[in-house]
Amino acid sequence: MSTAAPATTSAKVNLADYKDVWVFLQRKDGRLSNDSLELLAAGRKVADQVGQKLAGVLLGSNLRGLPEEALDYGADIVLAVDDPELRTYHTMRMIDTLESMILKRKPYAIIFLATEFGRELAARLAYRVNSGLATDNVDFEVQDYFNPKFNEMFPKTMTQVRPDFGSRVAKIWTPRHRPQVATLKPGSFTPLQRDPSRRSKGVIEKVQLPRPGKSYALTVKELVDLPKSNVDLEHASVVIGLGLGILRGADGSPRNPIEAYKLATELKELIERKWGLKTEIGASRGLVMANVRALEGIITRDHELGQTGTLISPDLYIALGVSGSAPHRAGIRAKKILAVNPDPGAPILLAATYAVVGDLYDFVPKLIDTLESLPDKS
Amino acid sequence: MLIIALVKGVPARTAKVVRVDNIVQRDAMEMVINPNDETAIQAADYLKRRVGGKIVTLSMGPDSRLKPVLAPLYGAEATGVDEEIILSDPKLAGSDTVATSYAVGHAVFKIYEKHVAPFDDLIELVSGNASIQQIEAKARELYDQNLLPNKVYNEEPGTRTSIIGHLVEGNLSREEAATRLRTERSNVTKFVIVAGIRTTDGETGSVGPQVAEVVSQKMGIELPHATYIEELDVDPDSLRIHAGRRIGRMIQRLEIEAPCLMTFAPEYVPKKIPFVDFNRVIENYYKGKLKEATKWTADILGADPARLGFGGSAVIVGPAILMGAPSGQKTLDKSLVFTKAADKMTVEGKEYGPFKPGDVADALPQATKDELLSKGSVVPFNMKMLGEALLA
């Protein structure tokens, strides 16, 4: 005979008991990460629509200044757990802490960033608190949701909008469970204006670490910061991205990718000289992972663009031979995109401001000539 | 070490996803192994070569579609996959990550139970009144089913090197044999679940951590998980695992006590196998590969049917909406752009414009575009225009 599942799962959740929108904030270089500011903007939207408070959740060691920053950028409340045991990004430790906070305070929703760390926390936590999970959302909207299968109306439910199989989006609901757990794709929201006057109205609540000293079967032995990269993709005005497409011409014939790199360098130098715009060369994850012999030491992991690499927001992104998978596009929030790809169906062309269906080896020299021929900006 | 690798069949081309009633029809699409799961198989293979044991892959989906996809895992000697289990049942259709993890987690537990039970059977026989012949017959039966390692029983000609072999030869007392069986049993309880960081279809990366949670709840332990692993090593004596993973711009190095779950980033490359006592590894191998994947249906999971498939899913996914190109997109040499301002125009009952110079005319009906083109009101978007617009 089959064993029965724990009773907790079949017990119906009283949806009205759950209040407030939580966002799980992460830090970078002693401040809230830029993604976290976007997350506060997303959370603000949901909280306003549902008519509840927005709480920033901060877990870590030595949180100095971060709770105040969260209030400035849109939080009404900050739940801060400041404890040396949280220093090492111990996933299980973090999940235990969040679980105990959720059981005690019953939030309406909790939203994480769709980063390596946010993803795993959200997934395991959602299961542990008997809820569902919608990942990589690009937008949220609070609506009354009617489900024809249950023939039931769920008032004020969070509609979660996420990309679905490449070039589509789908709406997702977690109608019957609370908290609604979601992750937000970085780059989907614009941070709110910093408003230090919010600080006096906000509440910073210090939360004790539950079960301090608990031991785990997994221990963090070492936490090493990777050296700062000498490629400053983050602050470049123009980024030229190279993808696996540089290995072949439009006719499929093999090309030496170093040629594409030289063209990109020439283009970079031209833009820097003529327009005075800081320009950097990056690469898709595909190209970085391919470990192409000819590009050894030239294209490294420091060049990686997209969700798993550096998130960029330049004025112009020039994509050469990049197909534009969803994780790649998620990391690019350029004002303008110029995409060159021989395949008219390449997703990057869909996202482009200027689309060029063709061979980058033909196009880039022509572009360089054209840009050279333009009158000097002065 | 018992190594369970989660392997998913994913659509070969995500552009051709077939849905009926908004449920993905996996049996109507061409499938391949999720590329990230191949990385996990490499990790599984490394662990098996280092400490011995057995690799069991676990998949969920229609078995008729999955069998051909999984077949190459047997073919190459390099991949030491011993057994494949496919969880295939219409009751599992429409699962979200929670319902998927629930089913997969229960199957993991079933695999674990299946590999621990033979030790319990033998320990009971050895500690009880069964004759040596009965014990040997039982051991042979279990060994032939790929459920006992060489160390417990084998048919190496001319020697009796196994625990049961020594018992039969009289080199080991029943008590000693039972003690050694208990030690071997505890090695099996230190099982490891491996998976890719995410699938190329769902792209959520959620099932790994959630399966760890399901198994934890099922077993009443706290089974840790670690995602995005790029470095892996194992101590053959303690079976303690050393792993490194990258989160943001940090490398986090971990020590993990099995049982545990790990997901592997595409950056993971197996280390060289150091010079090890190969005999010891061989002792921990099982008889051999099973040629045919085993199909499991939902009934044998011992799971709550209400938590499986669509009904057990917490999230509801609405219909997918195709995202178009951004408005105003210009394609080189193809898009038509206005040379001067144009007023609002109505064509076939639809309103267009007004247009500024440089605005794109692509949305207009073909006949209108032809007319505008002949009048010189629009021209193809050329290289010079692109150059001028690009850094403006």
JSON list of N, CA and C in Angstrom, two decimals, chain A residues 186-252:
[
{"chain": "A", "resi": 186, "resn": "PRO", "atom": "N", "xyz": [16.81, 39.53, -14.00]},
{"chain": "A", "resi": 186, "resn": "PRO", "atom": "CA", "xyz": [17.44, 40.85, -13.93]},
{"chain": "A", "resi": 186, "resn": "PRO", "atom": "C", "xyz": [17.26, 41.60, -15.24]},
{"chain": "A", "resi": 187, "resn": "GLY", "atom": "N", "xyz": [17.10, 42.90, -15.14]},
{"chain": "A", "resi": 187, "resn": "GLY", "atom": "CA", "xyz": [16.97, 43.71, -16.34]},
{"chain": "A", "resi": 187, "resn": "GLY", "atom": "C", "xyz": [15.54, 43.96, -16.75]},
{"chain": "A", "resi": 188, "resn": "SER", "atom": "N", "xyz": [14.59, 43.46, -15.98]},
{"chain": "A", "resi": 188, "resn": "SER", "atom": "CA", "xyz": [13.19, 43.60, -16.38]},
{"chain": "A", "resi": 188, "resn": "SER", "atom": "C", "xyz": [12.53, 44.85, -15.81]},
{"chain": "A", "resi": 189, "resn": "PHE", "atom": "N", "xyz": [13.10, 45.38, -14.73]},
{"chain": "A", "resi": 189, "resn": "PHE", "atom": "CA", "xyz": [12.52, 46.58, -14.11]},
{"chain": "A", "resi": 189, "resn": "PHE", "atom": "C", "xyz": [13.59, 47.67, -14.00]},
{"chain": "A", "resi": 190, "resn": "THR", "atom": "N", "xyz": [13.15, 48.91, -13.92]},
{"chain": "A", "resi": 190, "resn": "THR", "atom": "CA", "xyz": [14.07, 50.02, -13.71]},
{"chain": "A", "resi": 190, "resn": "THR", "atom": "C", "xyz": [14.01, 50.39, -12.23]},
{"chain": "A", "resi": 191, "resn": "PRO", "atom": "N", "xyz": [15.17, 50.52, -11.57]},
{"chain": "A", "resi": 191, "resn": "PRO", "atom": "CA", "xyz": [15.14, 50.88, -10.15]},
{"chain": "A", "resi": 191, "resn": "PRO", "atom": "C", "xyz": [14.40, 52.20, -9.94]},
{"chain": "A", "resi": 192, "resn": "LEU", "atom": "N", "xyz": [13.76, 52.33, -8.78]},
{"chain": "A", "resi": 192, "resn": "LEU", "atom": "CA", "xyz": [13.09, 53.59, -8.44]},
{"chain": "A", "resi": 192, "resn": "LEU", "atom": "C", "xyz": [14.15, 54.63, -8.11]},
{"chain": "A", "resi": 193, "resn": "GLN", "atom": "N", "xyz": [13.77, 55.90, -8.19]},
{"chain": "A", "resi": 193, "resn": "GLN", "atom": "CA", "xyz": [14.66, 56.98, -7.77]},
{"chain": "A", "resi": 193, "resn": "GLN", "atom": "C", "xyz": [14.97, 56.82, -6.28]},
{"chain": "A", "resi": 194, "resn": "ARG", "atom": "N", "xyz": [16.22, 57.03, -5.93]},
{"chain": "A", "resi": 194, "resn": "ARG", "atom": "CA", "xyz": [16.56, 56.97, -4.51]},
{"chain": "A", "resi": 194, "resn": "ARG", "atom": "C", "xyz": [15.89, 58.13, -3.78]},
{"chain": "A", "resi": 195, "resn": "ASP", "atom": "N", "xyz": [15.21, 57.80, -2.68]},
{"chain": "A", "resi": 195, "resn": "ASP", "atom": "CA", "xyz": [14.49, 58.83, -1.95]},
{"chain": "A", "resi": 195, "resn": "ASP", "atom": "C", "xyz": [14.78, 58.69, -0.45]},
{"chain": "A", "resi": 196, "resn": "PRO", "atom": "N", "xyz": [15.82, 59.38, 0.04]},
{"chain": "A", "resi": 196, "resn": "PRO", "atom": "CA", "xyz": [16.22, 59.21, 1.45]},
{"chain": "A", "resi": 196, "resn": "PRO", "atom": "C", "xyz": [15.14, 59.64, 2.43]},
{"chain": "A", "resi": 197, "resn": "SER", "atom": "N", "xyz": [14.13, 60.40, 1.96]},
{"chain": "A", "resi": 197, "resn": "SER", "atom": "CA", "xyz": [13.07, 60.83, 2.88]},
{"chain": "A", "resi": 197, "resn": "SER", "atom": "C", "xyz": [12.18, 59.65, 3.28]},
{"chain": "A", "resi": 198, "resn": "ARG", "atom": "N", "xyz": [12.23, 58.57, 2.51]},
{"chain": "A", "resi": 198, "resn": "ARG", "atom": "CA", "xyz": [11.44, 57.38, 2.84]},
{"chain": "A", "resi": 198, "resn": "ARG", "atom": "C", "xyz": [11.91, 56.74, 4.14]},
{"chain": "A", "resi": 199, "resn": "ARG", "atom": "N", "xyz": [13.19, 56.99, 4.43]},
{"chain": "A", "resi": 199, "resn": "ARG", "atom": "CA", "xyz": [13.85, 56.31, 5.54]},
{"chain": "A", "resi": 199, "resn": "ARG", "atom": "C", "xyz": [13.13, 56.52, 6.88]},
{"chain": "A", "resi": 200, "resn": "SER", "atom": "N", "xyz": [12.66, 57.76, 7.11]},
{"chain": "A", "resi": 200, "resn": "SER", "atom": "CA", "xyz": [12.05, 58.07, 8.41]},
{"chain": "A", "resi": 200, "resn": "SER", "atom": "C", "xyz": [10.71, 57.35, 8.57]},
{"chain": "A", "resi": 201, "resn": "LYS", "atom": "N", "xyz": [10.05, 57.04, 7.44]},
{"chain": "A", "resi": 201, "resn": "LYS", "atom": "CA", "xyz": [8.75, 56.36, 7.53]},
{"chain": "A", "resi": 201, "resn": "LYS", "atom": "C", "xyz": [8.92, 54.83, 7.61]},
{"chain": "A", "resi": 202, "resn": "GLY", "atom": "N", "xyz": [10.09, 54.36, 7.19]},
{"chain": "A", "resi": 202, "resn": "GLY", "atom": "CA", "xyz": [10.30, 52.92, 7.11]},
{"chain": "A", "resi": 202, "resn": "GLY", "atom": "C", "xyz": [10.64, 52.29, 8.46]},
{"chain": "A", "resi": 203, "resn": "VAL", "atom": "N", "xyz": [10.52, 50.98, 8.49]},
{"chain": "A", "resi": 203, "resn": "VAL", "atom": "CA", "xyz": [10.82, 50.24, 9.71]},
{"chain": "A", "resi": 203, "resn": "VAL", "atom": "C", "xyz": [11.91, 49.22, 9.41]},
{"chain": "A", "resi": 204, "resn": "ILE", "atom": "N", "xyz": [12.95, 49.24, 10.22]},
{"chain": "A", "resi": 204, "resn": "ILE", "atom": "CA", "xyz": [13.99, 48.21, 10.09]},
{"chain": "A", "resi": 204, "resn": "ILE", "atom": "C", "xyz": [13.84, 47.27, 11.28]},
{"chain": "A", "resi": 205, "resn": "GLU", "atom": "N", "xyz": [13.53, 46.02, 10.97]},
{"chain": "A", "resi": 205, "resn": "GLU", "atom": "CA", "xyz": [13.29, 45.06, 12.04]},
{"chain": "A", "resi": 205, "resn": "GLU", "atom": "C", "xyz": [14.43, 44.05, 12.06]},
{"chain": "A", "resi": 206, "resn": "LYS", "atom": "N", "xyz": [15.10, 43.95, 13.18]},
{"chain": "A", "resi": 206, "resn": "LYS", "atom": "CA", "xyz": [16.19, 42.98, 13.30]},
{"chain": "A", "resi": 206, "resn": "LYS", "atom": "C", "xyz": [15.61, 41.63, 13.69]},
{"chain": "A", "resi": 207, "resn": "VAL", "atom": "N", "xyz": [15.94, 40.61, 12.92]},
{"chain": "A", "resi": 207, "resn": "VAL", "atom": "CA", "xyz": [15.40, 39.27, 13.18]},
{"chain": "A", "resi": 207, "resn": "VAL", "atom": "C", "xyz": [16.55, 38.39, 13.65]},
{"chain": "A", "resi": 208, "resn": "GLN", "atom": "N", "xyz": [16.29, 37.60, 14.70]},
{"chain": "A", "resi": 208, "resn": "GLN", "atom": "CA", "xyz": [17.32, 36.69, 15.22]},
{"chain": "A", "resi": 208, "resn": "GLN", "atom": "C", "xyz": [17.48, 35.49, 14.29]},
{"chain": "A", "resi": 209, "resn": "LEU", "atom": "N", "xyz": [18.70, 35.05, 14.15]},
{"chain": "A", "resi": 209, "resn": "LEU", "atom": "CA", "xyz": [18.96, 33.83, 13.39]},
{"chain": "A", "resi": 209, "resn": "LEU", "atom": "C", "xyz": [18.31, 32.65, 14.10]},
{"chain": "A", "resi": 210, "resn": "PRO", "atom": "N", "xyz": [17.43, 31.91, 13.41]},
{"chain": "A", "resi": 210, "resn": "PRO", "atom": "CA", "xyz": [16.84, 30.75, 14.08]},
{"chain": "A", "resi": 210, "resn": "PRO", "atom": "C", "xyz": [17.86, 29.62, 14.20]},
{"chain": "A", "resi": 211, "resn": "ARG", "atom": "N", "xyz": [17.72, 28.83, 15.22]},
{"chain": "A", "resi": 211, "resn": "ARG", "atom": "CA", "xyz": [18.59, 27.67, 15.47]},
{"chain": "A", "resi": 211, "resn": "ARG", "atom": "C", "xyz": [20.07, 27.96, 15.24]},
{"chain": "A", "resi": 212, "resn": "PRO", "atom": "N", "xyz": [20.64, 28.95, 15.97]},
{"chain": "A", "resi": 212, "resn": "PRO", "atom": "CA", "xyz": [22.06, 29.24, 15.76]},
{"chain": "A", "resi": 212, "resn": "PRO", "atom": "C", "xyz": [22.92, 28.03, 16.11]},
{"chain": "A", "resi": 213, "resn": "GLY", "atom": "N", "xyz": [24.04, 27.90, 15.42]},
{"chain": "A", "resi": 213, "resn": "GLY", "atom": "CA", "xyz": [24.97, 26.81, 15.71]},
{"chain": "A", "resi": 213, "resn": "GLY", "atom": "C", "xyz": [24.58, 25.47, 15.13]},
{"chain": "A", "resi": 214, "resn": "LYS", "atom": "N", "xyz": [23.48, 25.43, 14.40]},
{"chain": "A", "resi": 214, "resn": "LYS", "atom": "CA", "xyz": [23.06, 24.16, 13.80]},
{"chain": "A", "resi": 214, "resn": "LYS", "atom": "C", "xyz": [24.14, 23.66, 12.82]},
{"chain": "A", "resi": 215, "resn": "SER", "atom": "N", "xyz": [24.40, 22.36, 12.86]},
{"chain": "A", "resi": 215, "resn": "SER", "atom": "CA", "xyz": [25.42, 21.84, 11.93]},
{"chain": "A", "resi": 215, "resn": "SER", "atom": "C", "xyz": [24.75, 21.18, 10.74]},
{"chain": "A", "resi": 216, "resn": "TYR", "atom": "N", "xyz": [25.43, 21.23, 9.63]},
{"chain": "A", "resi": 216, "resn": "TYR", "atom": "CA", "xyz": [24.89, 20.73, 8.37]},
{"chain": "A", "resi": 216, "resn": "TYR", "atom": "C", "xyz": [25.83, 19.69, 7.76]},
{"chain": "A", "resi": 217, "resn": "ALA", "atom": "N", "xyz": [25.27, 18.82, 6.93]},
{"chain": "A", "resi": 217, "resn": "ALA", "atom": "CA", "xyz": [26.10, 17.82, 6.22]},
{"chain": "A", "resi": 217, "resn": "ALA", "atom": "C", "xyz": [26.93, 18.48, 5.13]},
{"chain": "A", "resi": 218, "resn": "LEU", "atom": "N", "xyz": [26.63, 19.74, 4.86]},
{"chain": "A", "resi": 218, "resn": "LEU", "atom": "CA", "xyz": [27.40, 20.49, 3.88]},
{"chain": "A", "resi": 218, "resn": "LEU", "atom": "C", "xyz": [28.05, 21.66, 4.61]},
{"chain": "A", "resi": 219, "resn": "THR", "atom": "N", "xyz": [29.37, 21.80, 4.45]},
{"chain": "A", "resi": 219, "resn": "THR", "atom": "CA", "xyz": [30.04, 22.94, 5.08]},
{"chain": "A", "resi": 219, "resn": "THR", "atom": "C", "xyz": [30.77, 23.75, 4.03]},
{"chain": "A", "resi": 220, "resn": "VAL", "atom": "N", "xyz": [30.78, 25.07, 4.23]},
{"chain": "A", "resi": 220, "resn": "VAL", "atom": "CA", "xyz": [31.52, 25.94, 3.32]},
{"chain": "A", "resi": 220, "resn": "VAL", "atom": "C", "xyz": [32.93, 26.05, 3.86]},
{"chain": "A", "resi": 221, "resn": "LYS", "atom": "N", "xyz": [33.89, 25.59, 3.05]},
{"chain": "A", "resi": 221, "resn": "LYS", "atom": "CA", "xyz": [35.28, 25.58, 3.49]},
{"chain": "A", "resi": 221, "resn": "LYS", "atom": "C", "xyz": [35.98, 26.88, 3.13]},
{"chain": "A", "resi": 222, "resn": "GLU", "atom": "N", "xyz": [35.55, 27.47, 2.04]},
{"chain": "A", "resi": 222, "resn": "GLU", "atom": "CA", "xyz": [36.30, 28.60, 1.52]},
{"chain": "A", "resi": 222, "resn": "GLU", "atom": "C", "xyz": [35.39, 29.44, 0.65]},
{"chain": "A", "resi": 223, "resn": "LEU", "atom": "N", "xyz": [35.61, 30.76, 0.70]},
{"chain": "A", "resi": 223, "resn": "LEU", "atom": "CA", "xyz": [34.87, 31.66, -0.16]},
{"chain": "A", "resi": 223, "resn": "LEU", "atom": "C", "xyz": [35.89, 32.61, -0.76]},
{"chain": "A", "resi": 224, "resn": "VAL", "atom": "N", "xyz": [36.10, 32.50, -2.05]},
{"chain": "A", "resi": 224, "resn": "VAL", "atom": "CA", "xyz": [37.17, 33.27, -2.69]},
{"chain": "A", "resi": 224, "resn": "VAL", "atom": "C", "xyz": [36.56, 34.25, -3.68]},
{"chain": "A", "resi": 225, "resn": "ASP", "atom": "N", "xyz": [36.92, 35.52, -3.54]},
{"chain": "A", "resi": 225, "resn": "ASP", "atom": "CA", "xyz": [36.49, 36.49, -4.53]},
{"chain": "A", "resi": 225, "resn": "ASP", "atom": "C", "xyz": [37.34, 36.32, -5.78]},
{"chain": "A", "resi": 226, "resn": "LEU", "atom": "N", "xyz": [36.69, 36.26, -6.92]},
{"chain": "A", "resi": 226, "resn": "LEU", "atom": "CA", "xyz": [37.45, 36.18, -8.16]},
{"chain": "A", "resi": 226, "resn": "LEU", "atom": "C", "xyz": [38.10, 37.54, -8.41]},
{"chain": "A", "resi": 227, "resn": "PRO", "atom": "N", "xyz": [39.30, 37.54, -8.96]},
{"chain": "A", "resi": 227, "resn": "PRO", "atom": "CA", "xyz": [39.96, 38.82, -9.22]},
{"chain": "A", "resi": 227, "resn": "PRO", "atom": "C", "xyz": [39.10, 39.70, -10.14]},
{"chain": "A", "resi": 228, "resn": "LYS", "atom": "N", "xyz": [39.17, 40.98, -9.91]},
{"chain": "A", "resi": 228, "resn": "LYS", "atom": "CA", "xyz": [38.42, 41.91, -10.76]},
{"chain": "A", "resi": 228, "resn": "LYS", "atom": "C", "xyz": [38.89, 41.74, -12.20]},
{"chain": "A", "resi": 229, "resn": "SER", "atom": "N", "xyz": [37.96, 41.73, -13.09]},
{"chain": "A", "resi": 229, "resn": "SER", "atom": "CA", "xyz": [38.31, 41.48, -14.47]},
{"chain": "A", "resi": 229, "resn": "SER", "atom": "C", "xyz": [38.88, 42.76, -15.10]},
{"chain": "A", "resi": 230, "resn": "ASN", "atom": "N", "xyz": [39.76, 42.60, -16.09]},
{"chain": "A", "resi": 230, "resn": "ASN", "atom": "CA", "xyz": [40.30, 43.79, -16.74]},
{"chain": "A", "resi": 230, "resn": "ASN", "atom": "C", "xyz": [39.44, 44.23, -17.92]},
{"chain": "A", "resi": 231, "resn": "VAL", "atom": "N", "xyz": [38.33, 43.51, -18.12]},
{"chain": "A", "resi": 231, "resn": "VAL", "atom": "CA", "xyz": [37.38, 43.92, -19.14]},
{"chain": "A", "resi": 231, "resn": "VAL", "atom": "C", "xyz": [36.23, 44.61, -18.40]},
{"chain": "A", "resi": 232, "resn": "ASP", "atom": "N", "xyz": [36.00, 45.86, -18.69]},
{"chain": "A", "resi": 232, "resn": "ASP", "atom": "CA", "xyz": [34.98, 46.59, -17.94]},
{"chain": "A", "resi": 232, "resn": "ASP", "atom": "C", "xyz": [33.69, 46.68, -18.77]},
{"chain": "A", "resi": 233, "resn": "LEU", "atom": "N", "xyz": [33.06, 45.53, -18.95]},
{"chain": "A", "resi": 233, "resn": "LEU", "atom": "CA", "xyz": [31.84, 45.50, -19.77]},
{"chain": "A", "resi": 233, "resn": "LEU", "atom": "C", "xyz": [30.73, 46.32, -19.14]},
{"chain": "A", "resi": 234, "resn": "GLU", "atom": "N", "xyz": [30.70, 46.30, -17.81]},
{"chain": "A", "resi": 234, "resn": "GLU", "atom": "CA", "xyz": [29.59, 46.91, -17.09]},
{"chain": "A", "resi": 234, "resn": "GLU", "atom": "C", "xyz": [29.47, 48.41, -17.37]},
{"chain": "A", "resi": 235, "resn": "HIS", "atom": "N", "xyz": [30.61, 49.09, -17.51]},
{"chain": "A", "resi": 235, "resn": "HIS", "atom": "CA", "xyz": [30.56, 50.55, -17.65]},
{"chain": "A", "resi": 235, "resn": "HIS", "atom": "C", "xyz": [30.80, 51.02, -19.07]},
{"chain": "A", "resi": 236, "resn": "ALA", "atom": "N", "xyz": [30.80, 50.10, -20.02]},
{"chain": "A", "resi": 236, "resn": "ALA", "atom": "CA", "xyz": [31.04, 50.50, -21.41]},
{"chain": "A", "resi": 236, "resn": "ALA", "atom": "C", "xyz": [29.78, 51.11, -22.02]},
{"chain": "A", "resi": 237, "resn": "SER", "atom": "N", "xyz": [29.94, 52.11, -22.87]},
{"chain": "A", "resi": 237, "resn": "SER", "atom": "CA", "xyz": [28.80, 52.71, -23.58]},
{"chain": "A", "resi": 237, "resn": "SER", "atom": "C", "xyz": [28.42, 51.86, -24.79]},
{"chain": "A", "resi": 238, "resn": "VAL", "atom": "N", "xyz": [29.44, 51.24, -25.36]},
{"chain": "A", "resi": 238, "resn": "VAL", "atom": "CA", "xyz": [29.19, 50.37, -26.50]},
{"chain": "A", "resi": 238, "resn": "VAL", "atom": "C", "xyz": [29.82, 49.01, -26.20]},
{"chain": "A", "resi": 239, "resn": "VAL", "atom": "N", "xyz": [29.08, 47.94, -26.42]},
{"chain": "A", "resi": 239, "resn": "VAL", "atom": "CA", "xyz": [29.63, 46.60, -26.25]},
{"chain": "A", "resi": 239, "resn": "VAL", "atom": "C", "xyz": [29.47, 45.84, -27.56]},
{"chain": "A", "resi": 240, "resn": "ILE", "atom": "N", "xyz": [30.58, 45.24, -28.00]},
{"chain": "A", "resi": 240, "resn": "ILE", "atom": "CA", "xyz": [30.53, 44.40, -29.19]},
{"chain": "A", "resi": 240, "resn": "ILE", "atom": "C", "xyz": [30.58, 42.95, -28.70]},
{"chain": "A", "resi": 241, "resn": "GLY", "atom": "N", "xyz": [29.53, 42.19, -28.98]},
{"chain": "A", "resi": 241, "resn": "GLY", "atom": "CA", "xyz": [29.46, 40.81, -28.52]},
{"chain": "A", "resi": 241, "resn": "GLY", "atom": "C", "xyz": [29.75, 39.84, -29.65]},
{"chain": "A", "resi": 242, "resn": "LEU", "atom": "N", "xyz": [30.63, 38.88, -29.38]},
{"chain": "A", "resi": 242, "resn": "LEU", "atom": "CA", "xyz": [30.95, 37.86, -30.39]},
{"chain": "A", "resi": 242, "resn": "LEU", "atom": "C", "xyz": [30.30, 36.54, -29.98]},
{"chain": "A", "resi": 243, "resn": "GLY", "atom": "N", "xyz": [29.74, 35.84, -30.95]},
{"chain": "A", "resi": 243, "resn": "GLY", "atom": "CA", "xyz": [29.11, 34.55, -30.66]},
{"chain": "A", "resi": 243, "resn": "GLY", "atom": "C", "xyz": [29.73, 33.44, -31.48]},
{"chain": "A", "resi": 244, "resn": "LEU", "atom": "N", "xyz": [29.19, 32.25, -31.32]},
{"chain": "A", "resi": 244, "resn": "LEU", "atom": "CA", "xyz": [29.75, 31.08, -32.02]},
{"chain": "A", "resi": 244, "resn": "LEU", "atom": "C", "xyz": [29.69, 31.25, -33.54]},
{"chain": "A", "resi": 245, "resn": "GLY", "atom": "N", "xyz": [28.81, 32.14, -34.02]},
{"chain": "A", "resi": 245, "resn": "GLY", "atom": "CA", "xyz": [28.69, 32.38, -35.45]},
{"chain": "A", "resi": 245, "resn": "GLY", "atom": "C", "xyz": [29.97, 32.88, -36.09]},
{"chain": "A", "resi": 246, "resn": "ILE", "atom": "N", "xyz": [30.91, 33.39, -35.29]},
{"chain": "A", "resi": 246, "resn": "ILE", "atom": "CA", "xyz": [32.15, 33.89, -35.89]},
{"chain": "A", "resi": 246, "resn": "ILE", "atom": "C", "xyz": [33.04, 32.76, -36.40]},
{"chain": "A", "resi": 247, "resn": "LEU", "atom": "N", "xyz": [32.71, 31.52, -36.02]},
{"chain": "A", "resi": 247, "resn": "LEU", "atom": "CA", "xyz": [33.54, 30.38, -36.46]},
{"chain": "A", "resi": 247, "resn": "LEU", "atom": "C", "xyz": [33.28, 30.01, -37.92]},
{"chain": "A", "resi": 248, "resn": "ARG", "atom": "N", "xyz": [32.16, 30.49, -38.47]},
{"chain": "A", "resi": 248, "resn": "ARG", "atom": "CA", "xyz": [31.81, 30.14, -39.84]},
{"chain": "A", "resi": 248, "resn": "ARG", "atom": "C", "xyz": [31.28, 31.35, -40.61]},
{"chain": "A", "resi": 249, "resn": "GLY", "atom": "N", "xyz": [31.50, 31.33, -41.90]},
{"chain": "A", "resi": 249, "resn": "GLY", "atom": "CA", "xyz": [30.89, 32.34, -42.75]},
{"chain": "A", "resi": 249, "resn": "GLY", "atom": "C", "xyz": [29.43, 31.99, -42.97]},
{"chain": "A", "resi": 250, "resn": "ALA", "atom": "N", "xyz": [28.70, 32.89, -43.65]},
{"chain": "A", "resi": 250, "resn": "ALA", "atom": "CA", "xyz": [27.28, 32.66, -43.88]},
{"chain": "A", "resi": 250, "resn": "ALA", "atom": "C", "xyz": [27.05, 31.41, -44.74]},
{"chain": "A", "resi": 251, "resn": "ASP", "atom": "N", "xyz": [28.03, 31.05, -45.57]},
{"chain": "A", "resi": 251, "resn": "ASP", "atom": "CA", "xyz": [27.89, 29.87, -46.43]},
{"chain": "A", "resi": 251, "resn": "ASP", "atom": "C", "xyz": [28.29, 28.60, -45.70]},
{"chain": "A", "resi": 252, "resn": "GLY", "atom": "N", "xyz": [28.65, 28.71, -44.44]},
{"chain": "A", "resi": 252, "resn": "GLY", "atom": "CA", "xyz": [29.00, 27.53, -43.66]},
{"chain": "A", "resi": 252, "resn": "GLY", "atom": "C", "xyz": [30.47, 27.18, -43.69]}
]
